[in-house]
């Protein structure tokens, strides 16, 4: 048996042992929702609020936008 054959056998055995362990850990992590506080959904909530402001502009949003525009005009006019 040549050294290359021995190295390939070792690599194959390690591959066959490690891949199932990695897959089990990934699947376990995928379905492990215990202790999840929902902190990752903050970005989604923020995007939904901004989309709501764009799609359904209420009077509050419109007045806020007008205030920002007037402030920008004042800064640009100085």
Tab-separated table of C-alpha atoms in Angstrom:
chain	number	residue	atom	x	y	z
A	1	UNK	CA	0.000	0.000	0.000
A	2	UNK	CA	1.397	3.329	-1.019
A	3	UNK	CA	1.317	6.440	1.206
A	4	UNK	CA	-1.173	8.116	-1.110
A	5	UNK	CA	-3.605	5.229	-0.678
A	6	UNK	CA	-3.264	5.422	3.094
A	7	UNK	CA	-3.880	9.176	3.089
A	8	UNK	CA	-6.955	8.757	0.895
A	9	UNK	CA	-8.369	6.068	3.196
A	10	UNK	CA	-7.880	8.335	6.230
A	11	UNK	CA	-9.518	11.254	4.438
A	12	UNK	CA	-12.442	9.084	3.360
A	13	UNK	CA	-12.987	7.757	6.886
A	14	UNK	CA	-12.852	11.263	8.352
A	15	UNK	CA	-15.242	12.478	5.691
A	16	UNK	CA	-17.700	9.683	6.404
A	17	UNK	CA	-17.549	10.380	10.138
A	18	UNK	CA	-17.660	14.168	10.094
A	19	UNK	CA	-20.307	14.839	7.448
A	20	UNK	CA	-23.151	13.094	9.328
A	21	UNK	CA	-22.166	14.893	12.526
A	22	UNK	CA	-22.164	18.240	10.768
A	23	UNK	CA	-25.536	17.528	9.157
A	24	UNK	CA	-27.064	16.515	12.499
A	25	UNK	CA	-25.794	19.693	14.160
A	26	UNK	CA	-27.131	21.846	11.311
A	27	UNK	CA	-30.570	20.238	11.416
A	28	UNK	CA	-30.655	20.516	15.210
A	29	UNK	CA	-29.726	24.196	14.994
A	30	UNK	CA	-32.363	24.733	12.317
A	31	UNK	CA	-35.174	23.386	14.482
A	32	UNK	CA	-33.869	24.689	17.817
A	33	UNK	CA	-36.018	27.745	18.481
A	34	UNK	CA	-35.837	27.517	22.259
A	35	UNK	CA	-34.667	30.744	23.827
A	36	UNK	CA	-35.366	32.769	20.732
A	37	UNK	CA	-36.345	36.288	21.728
A	38	UNK	CA	-37.239	37.491	18.260
A	39	UNK	CA	-34.375	39.956	18.199
A	40	UNK	CA	-33.714	39.170	14.565
A	41	UNK	CA	-37.139	40.390	13.495
A	42	UNK	CA	-36.374	44.022	14.365
A	43	UNK	CA	-35.146	44.779	10.862
A	44	UNK	CA	-38.254	43.273	9.314
A	45	UNK	CA	-40.516	45.312	11.587
A	46	UNK	CA	-38.621	48.485	10.707
A	47	UNK	CA	-38.961	47.796	6.998
A	48	UNK	CA	-42.680	47.159	7.405
A	49	UNK	CA	-43.110	50.495	9.188
A	50	UNK	CA	-41.276	52.317	6.408
A	51	UNK	CA	-43.344	50.568	3.740
A	52	UNK	CA	-46.486	51.567	5.609
A	53	UNK	CA	-45.327	55.168	5.609
A	54	UNK	CA	-44.737	55.039	1.850
A	55	UNK	CA	-47.904	53.178	0.870
A	56	UNK	CA	-50.359	54.736	3.347
A	57	UNK	CA	-49.289	58.304	4.011
A	58	UNK	CA	-51.390	59.657	6.843
A	59	UNK	CA	-51.591	63.316	7.710
A	60	UNK	CA	-48.948	62.865	10.400
A	61	UNK	CA	-46.476	61.441	7.924
A	62	UNK	CA	-47.253	64.138	5.393
A	63	UNK	CA	-46.755	66.946	7.898
A	64	UNK	CA	-43.513	65.361	9.067
A	65	UNK	CA	-42.287	65.176	5.475
A	66	UNK	CA	-43.241	68.814	4.897
A	67	UNK	CA	-41.333	69.840	8.033
A	68	UNK	CA	-38.248	68.032	6.780
A	69	UNK	CA	-38.586	69.715	3.388
A	70	UNK	CA	-38.856	73.166	4.934
A	71	UNK	CA	-35.823	72.465	7.130
A	72	UNK	CA	-33.849	71.399	4.075
A	73	UNK	CA	-34.923	74.518	2.193
A	74	UNK	CA	-33.870	76.715	5.131
A	75	UNK	CA	-30.467	75.039	5.279
A	76	UNK	CA	-30.001	75.377	1.541
A	77	UNK	CA	-31.112	79.013	1.545
A	78	UNK	CA	-28.528	80.166	4.112
